[in-house]
PDB file of C-alpha atoms in Angstrom:
ATOM      1  CA  MET A   9      -2.271  -6.749  10.612  1.00  0.00           C
ATOM      2  CA  THR A  10      -5.609  -4.686  10.287  1.00  0.00           C
ATOM      3  CA  VAL A  11      -6.545  -3.227   7.153  1.00  0.00           C
ATOM      4  CA  ASN A  12      -9.251  -0.325   6.608  1.00  0.00           C
ATOM      5  CA  PHE A  13     -10.803   0.523   3.165  1.00  0.00           C
ATOM      6  CA  GLN A  14     -12.280   3.870   2.299  1.00  0.00           C
ATOM      7  CA  TYR A  15     -14.078   4.481  -1.128  1.00  0.00           C
ATOM      8  CA  LEU A  16     -14.483   7.970  -1.957  1.00  0.00           C
ATOM      9  CA  HIS A  17     -16.657   9.230  -4.792  1.00  0.00           C
ATOM     10  CA  MET A  18     -17.303   5.505  -5.828  1.00  0.00           C
ATOM     11  CA  PRO A  19     -19.306   2.425  -4.702  1.00  0.00           C
ATOM     12  CA  GLU A  20     -17.429  -0.362  -2.451  1.00  0.00           C
ATOM     13  CA  SER A  21     -15.699  -3.181  -4.419  1.00  0.00           C
ATOM     14  CA  ASN A  22     -15.122  -6.574  -2.719  1.00  0.00           C
ATOM     15  CA  SER A  23     -12.972  -7.794  -5.492  1.00  0.00           C
ATOM     16  CA  LEU A  24     -10.685  -4.883  -5.054  1.00  0.00           C
ATOM     17  CA  SER A  25     -10.604  -5.353  -1.340  1.00  0.00           C
ATOM     18  CA  GLU A  26      -9.784  -8.743  -1.700  1.00  0.00           C
ATOM     19  CA  ILE A  27      -6.937  -8.298  -4.157  1.00  0.00           C
ATOM     20  CA  VAL A  28      -5.250  -5.669  -2.183  1.00  0.00           C
ATOM     21  CA  THR A  29      -5.888  -7.469   1.125  1.00  0.00           C
ATOM     22  CA  ARG A  30      -4.186 -10.586  -0.429  1.00  0.00           C
ATOM     23  CA  ASN A  31      -1.211  -8.742  -1.563  1.00  0.00           C
ATOM     24  CA  LEU A  32      -0.936  -6.806   1.739  1.00  0.00           C
ATOM     25  CA  GLN A  33      -0.824 -10.151   3.626  1.00  0.00           C
ATOM     26  CA  LYS A  34       2.143 -11.391   1.240  1.00  0.00           C
ATOM     27  CA  LEU A  35       4.054  -8.095   2.310  1.00  0.00           C
ATOM     28  CA  GLN A  36       3.263  -8.836   5.765  1.00  0.00           C
ATOM     29  CA  HIS A  37       4.537 -12.199   5.529  1.00  0.00           C
ATOM     30  CA  LYS A  38       7.866 -10.647   4.089  1.00  0.00           C
ATOM     31  CA  TYR A  39       7.929  -7.673   6.481  1.00  0.00           C
ATOM     32  CA  GLN A  40       6.545  -8.853   9.746  1.00  0.00           C
ATOM     33  CA  PHE A  41       6.946  -5.371  11.464  1.00  0.00           C
ATOM     34  CA  MET A  42       3.761  -3.815   9.454  1.00  0.00           C
ATOM     35  CA  ILE A  43       1.205  -3.111  12.065  1.00  0.00           C
ATOM     36  CA  HIS A  44      -1.976  -1.507  10.358  1.00  0.00           C
ATOM     37  CA  ALA A  45      -2.780  -0.454   6.567  1.00  0.00           C
ATOM     38  CA  GLU A  46      -5.058   2.300   5.497  1.00  0.00           C
ATOM     39  CA  VAL A  47      -6.291   1.917   1.889  1.00  0.00           C
ATOM     40  CA  PHE A  48      -8.060   4.728   0.043  1.00  0.00           C
ATOM     41  CA  PHE A  49      -9.817   4.343  -3.533  1.00  0.00           C
ATOM     42  CA  LYS A  50     -10.761   7.453  -5.095  1.00  0.00           C
ATOM     43  CA  LEU A  51     -12.228   8.697  -8.373  1.00  0.00           C
ATOM     44  CA  GLY A  52     -10.288  11.660  -9.596  1.00  0.00           C
ATOM     45  CA  ASN A  53     -11.067  14.420 -11.959  1.00  0.00           C
ATOM     46  CA  SER A  54      -8.471  13.812 -14.553  1.00  0.00           C
ATOM     47  CA  THR A  55      -9.307  14.357 -18.406  1.00  0.00           C
ATOM     48  CA  ASP A  56      -6.633  12.001 -19.647  1.00  0.00           C
ATOM     49  CA  GLY A  57      -8.386   8.754 -18.263  1.00  0.00           C
ATOM     50  CA  ASN A  58      -5.703   8.285 -15.335  1.00  0.00           C
ATOM     51  CA  ASP A  59      -8.411   9.171 -12.618  1.00  0.00           C
ATOM     52  CA  LYS A  60      -8.565   5.959 -10.693  1.00  0.00           C
ATOM     53  CA  ILE A  61      -6.406   6.647  -7.592  1.00  0.00           C
ATOM     54  CA  CYS A  62      -5.156   4.221  -5.031  1.00  0.00           C
ATOM     55  CA  GLU A  63      -3.462   5.337  -1.748  1.00  0.00           C
ATOM     56  CA  ILE A  64      -2.064   3.264   0.775  1.00  0.00           C
ATOM     57  CA  GLN A  65      -0.839   4.362   4.410  1.00  0.00           C
ATOM     58  CA  LEU A  66       1.207   1.618   6.357  1.00  0.00           C
ATOM     59  CA  SER A  67       1.965   1.824  10.243  1.00  0.00           C
ATOM     60  CA  ALA A  68       5.159   0.363  11.131  1.00  0.00           C
ATOM     61  CA  PRO A  69       7.970   1.280  13.454  1.00  0.00           C
ATOM     62  CA  GLY A  70       9.257   4.686  12.288  1.00  0.00           C
ATOM     63  CA  PRO A  71       7.648   7.167  10.279  1.00  0.00           C
ATOM     64  CA  ARG A  72       4.599   5.950   8.420  1.00  0.00           C
ATOM     65  CA  ILE A  73       4.844   4.584   4.850  1.00  0.00           C
ATOM     66  CA  PHE A  74       2.743   6.205   2.034  1.00  0.00           C
ATOM     67  CA  ALA A  75       2.293   5.374  -1.611  1.00  0.00           C
ATOM     68  CA  LYS A  76      -0.102   6.687  -4.189  1.00  0.00           C
ATOM     69  CA  SER A  77      -0.744   5.875  -7.891  1.00  0.00           C
ATOM     70  CA  ASN A  78      -3.211   6.799 -10.428  1.00  0.00           C
ATOM     71  CA  GLU A  79      -3.986   4.783 -13.519  1.00  0.00           C
ATOM     72  CA  ASN A  80      -6.768   4.199 -16.056  1.00  0.00           C
ATOM     73  CA  ASN A  81      -8.191   1.130 -13.823  1.00  0.00           C
ATOM     74  CA  PHE A  82      -8.097   0.492 -10.115  1.00  0.00           C
ATOM     75  CA  GLU A  83      -6.323  -2.692 -10.381  1.00  0.00           C
ATOM     76  CA  LYS A  84      -3.279  -1.291 -12.235  1.00  0.00           C
ATOM     77  CA  SER A  85      -3.336   1.684  -9.596  1.00  0.00           C
ATOM     78  CA  ALA A  86      -3.196  -0.939  -6.695  1.00  0.00           C
ATOM     79  CA  ALA A  87      -0.468  -2.856  -8.174  1.00  0.00           C
ATOM     80  CA  ASN A  88       1.721   0.215  -8.622  1.00  0.00           C
ATOM     81  CA  THR A  89       1.124   1.517  -5.162  1.00  0.00           C
ATOM     82  CA  LEU A  90       1.891  -2.027  -3.565  1.00  0.00           C
ATOM     83  CA  ARG A  91       4.851  -2.154  -5.622  1.00  0.00           C
ATOM     84  CA  ASP A  92       6.178   1.286  -4.280  1.00  0.00           C
ATOM     85  CA  LEU A  93       5.451   0.041  -0.724  1.00  0.00           C
ATOM     86  CA  ASP A  94       7.364  -3.016  -1.313  1.00  0.00           C
ATOM     87  CA  ARG A  95      10.368  -0.953  -2.230  1.00  0.00           C
ATOM     88  CA  GLN A  96      10.003   1.424   0.880  1.00  0.00           C
ATOM     89  CA  LEU A  97       9.435  -1.701   3.159  1.00  0.00           C
ATOM     90  CA  ARG A  98      12.713  -3.441   1.783  1.00  0.00           C
ATOM     91  CA  LYS A  99      14.697  -0.046   2.447  1.00  0.00           C
ATOM     92  CA  ARG A 100      13.211   0.143   6.145  1.00  0.00           C
ATOM     93  CA  LYS A 101      14.245  -3.512   6.761  1.00  0.00           C
ATOM     94  CA  GLU A 102      17.721  -2.985   5.428  1.00  0.00           C
ATOM     95  CA  LYS A 103      18.144  -0.002   7.769  1.00  0.00           C
ATOM     96  CA  PHE A 104      16.747  -2.240  10.757  1.00  0.00           C
ATOM     97  CA  GLN A 105      19.313  -4.851   9.832  1.00  0.00           C
ATOM     98  CA  GLN A 106      22.231  -2.445   9.731  1.00  0.00           C
ATOM     99  CA  ARG A 107      21.351  -0.968  13.101  1.00  0.00           C
ATOM    100  CA  LYS A 108      21.245  -4.492  14.664  1.00  0.00           C
ATOM    101  CA  LYS A 109      24.826  -5.159  13.035  1.00  0.00           C
ATOM    102  CA  ALA A 110      26.099  -2.133  14.535  1.00  0.00           C
ATOM    103  CA  ILE A 111      25.005  -2.943  18.011  1.00  0.00           C
TER     104      ILE A 111
END
């Protein structure tokens, strides 16, 4: 699986890239059908402090999977986004298994 990172309105961070890559590899180990990931880190304009945004878009069989989260730091935002992706991937895997049983 290939992972592309884009940092918008902020400098690149190797530590963030490593954290997200490690967690995406764990997801890919659980869900082998993942093909490609696009990760976006953005600095928003929020006045309440929740202006660190993480968006991840996954390519897999079927429609693309997308999750977005904004928190007060990028690590929390990435963790929430990855948790949402895990939930979506689990549902997609269950659908695949139901279709295989039906055939």
